[in-house]
Coordinates of C-alpha atoms and ligand atoms in Angstrom, one line a residue:
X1 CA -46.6 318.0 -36.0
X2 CA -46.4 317.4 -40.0
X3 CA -49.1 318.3 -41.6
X4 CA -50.5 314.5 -42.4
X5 CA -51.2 313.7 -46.2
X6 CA -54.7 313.6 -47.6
X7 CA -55.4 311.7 -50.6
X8 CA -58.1 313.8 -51.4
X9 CA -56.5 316.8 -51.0
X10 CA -57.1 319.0 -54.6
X11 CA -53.7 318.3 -56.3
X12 CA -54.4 314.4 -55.7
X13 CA -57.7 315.1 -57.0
X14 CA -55.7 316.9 -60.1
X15 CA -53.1 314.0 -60.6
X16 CA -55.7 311.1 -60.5
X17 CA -57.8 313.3 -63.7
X18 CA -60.3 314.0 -61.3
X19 CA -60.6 317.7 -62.4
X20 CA -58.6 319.7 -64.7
X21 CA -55.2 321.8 -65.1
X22 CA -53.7 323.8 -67.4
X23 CA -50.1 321.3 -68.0
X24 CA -46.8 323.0 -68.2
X25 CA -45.0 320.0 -67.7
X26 CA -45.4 316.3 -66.9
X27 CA -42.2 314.1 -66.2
X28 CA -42.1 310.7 -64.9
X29 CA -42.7 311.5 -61.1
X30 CA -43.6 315.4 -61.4
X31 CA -46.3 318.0 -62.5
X32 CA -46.4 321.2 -63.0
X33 CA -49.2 323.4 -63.6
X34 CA -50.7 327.3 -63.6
X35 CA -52.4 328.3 -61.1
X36 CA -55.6 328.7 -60.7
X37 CA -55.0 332.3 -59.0
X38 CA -52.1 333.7 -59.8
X39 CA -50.5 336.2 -57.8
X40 CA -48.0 337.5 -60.9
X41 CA -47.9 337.0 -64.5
X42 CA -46.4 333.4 -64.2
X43 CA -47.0 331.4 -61.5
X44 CA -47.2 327.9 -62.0
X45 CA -47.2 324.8 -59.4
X46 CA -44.6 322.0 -59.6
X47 CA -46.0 318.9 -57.6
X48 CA -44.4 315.4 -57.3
X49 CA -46.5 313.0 -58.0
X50 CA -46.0 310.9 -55.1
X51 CA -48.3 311.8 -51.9
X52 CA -45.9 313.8 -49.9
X53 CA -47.4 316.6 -47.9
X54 CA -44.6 319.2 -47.7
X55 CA -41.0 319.7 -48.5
X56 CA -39.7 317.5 -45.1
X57 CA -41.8 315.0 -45.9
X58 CA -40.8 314.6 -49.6
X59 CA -36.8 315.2 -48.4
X60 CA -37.5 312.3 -45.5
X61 CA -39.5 309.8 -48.0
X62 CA -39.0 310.3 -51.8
X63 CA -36.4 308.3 -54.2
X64 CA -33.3 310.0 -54.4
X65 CA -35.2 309.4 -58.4
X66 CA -38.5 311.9 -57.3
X67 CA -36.3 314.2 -56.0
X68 CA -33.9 314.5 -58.9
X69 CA -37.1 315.0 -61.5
X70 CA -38.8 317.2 -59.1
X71 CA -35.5 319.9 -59.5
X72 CA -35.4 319.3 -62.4
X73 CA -38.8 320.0 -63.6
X74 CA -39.1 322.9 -61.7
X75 CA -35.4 323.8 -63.8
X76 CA -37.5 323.4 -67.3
X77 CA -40.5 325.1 -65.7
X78 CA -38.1 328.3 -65.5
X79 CA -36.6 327.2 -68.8
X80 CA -39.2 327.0 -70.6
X81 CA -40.8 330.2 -69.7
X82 CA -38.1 332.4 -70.3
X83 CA -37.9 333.2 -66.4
X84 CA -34.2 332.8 -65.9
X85 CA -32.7 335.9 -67.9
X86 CA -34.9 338.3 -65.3
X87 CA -35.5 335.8 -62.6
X88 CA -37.7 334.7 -60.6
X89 CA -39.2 333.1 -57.5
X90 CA -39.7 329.9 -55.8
X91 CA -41.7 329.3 -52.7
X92 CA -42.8 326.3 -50.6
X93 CA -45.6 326.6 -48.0
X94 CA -45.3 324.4 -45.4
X95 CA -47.7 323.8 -42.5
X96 CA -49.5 326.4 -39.9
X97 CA -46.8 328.5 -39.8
X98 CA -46.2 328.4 -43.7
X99 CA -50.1 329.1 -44.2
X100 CA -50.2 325.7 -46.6
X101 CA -53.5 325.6 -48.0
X102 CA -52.8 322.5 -50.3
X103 CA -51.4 319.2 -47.9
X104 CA -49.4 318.1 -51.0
X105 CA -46.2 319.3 -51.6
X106 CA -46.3 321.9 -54.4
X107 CA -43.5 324.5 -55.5
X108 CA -44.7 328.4 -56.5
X109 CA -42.9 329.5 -59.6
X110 CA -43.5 333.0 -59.4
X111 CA -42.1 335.6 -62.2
X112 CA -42.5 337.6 -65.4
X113 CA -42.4 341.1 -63.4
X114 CA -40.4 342.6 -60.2
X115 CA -42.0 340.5 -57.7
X116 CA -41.2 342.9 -54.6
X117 CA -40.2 341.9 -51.4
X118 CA -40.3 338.4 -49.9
X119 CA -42.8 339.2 -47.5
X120 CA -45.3 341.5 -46.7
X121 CA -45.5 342.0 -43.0
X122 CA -48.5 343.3 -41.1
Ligands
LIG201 P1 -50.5 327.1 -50.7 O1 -51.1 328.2 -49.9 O2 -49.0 327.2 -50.8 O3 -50.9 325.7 -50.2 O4 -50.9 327.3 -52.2 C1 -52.0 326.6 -52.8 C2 -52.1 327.1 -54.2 O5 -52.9 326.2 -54.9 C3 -52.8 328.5 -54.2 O6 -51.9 329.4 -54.9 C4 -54.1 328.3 -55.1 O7 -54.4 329.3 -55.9 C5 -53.7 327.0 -55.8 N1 -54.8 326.2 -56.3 C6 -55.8 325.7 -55.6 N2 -56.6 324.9 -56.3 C7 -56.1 324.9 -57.5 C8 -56.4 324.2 -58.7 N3 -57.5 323.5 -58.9 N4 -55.6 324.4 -59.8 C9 -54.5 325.2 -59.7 N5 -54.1 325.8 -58.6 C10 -54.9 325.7 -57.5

């Protein structure tokens, strides 16, 4: 089952002003933001600003528009902080199985040193 949206969900919370973030980026239909625990020297969250609870949602639901500015934005996101020339990663939780913690669709920017493999399996 889709994880259901929740307008008070943290990153709602964070795009109605309701508590703060440290801006990358804002575009017309997209944020993006550090995180408030990152897990490597740059990691920053790219949100739409629409409430869309995961990637298949936003695919299914969003403006061809949102979903041009959301690639985008996460494009300048690595642009801007000098990610591409090393690279980087990008990762999108989704649901039990994805361990989502957040119900709104956010993309990890991850980079700035060798981030190791994909997964760690235990
Ligand atoms: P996920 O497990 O993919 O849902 O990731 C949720 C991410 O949101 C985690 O990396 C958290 O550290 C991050 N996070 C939670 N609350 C905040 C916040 N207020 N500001 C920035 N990042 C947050």
């Amino acid at each position: 089952m889709p994880t259901p949206y929740d307008p008070q969900n943290i990153f709602a919370r964070i795009l109605r002003g309701e508590i703060p973030n440290k801006t990358v980026l804002e575009t017309e239909h997209s944020l993006a933001f550090h995180d408030i625990a990152p897990q490597a020297p740059v990691h920053v969250l790219v949100i739409p600003k629409g409430p869309y609870a995961s990637f298949d949602h936003f695919i299914e639901k969003a403006a061809p528009a949102e979903i041009a500015d959301f690639n985008r934005a996460i494009m300048q996101v690595i642009a801007d902080l000098g990610l591409a020339e090393m690279g980087y990663r990008i990762i999108s939780n989704a649901g039990v199985h994805g361990h989502q913690e957040v119900p709104h669709l956010h993309m990890h920017v991850l980079g700035g040193a060798p981030l190791g493999p994909m997964l760690q399996r235990s």
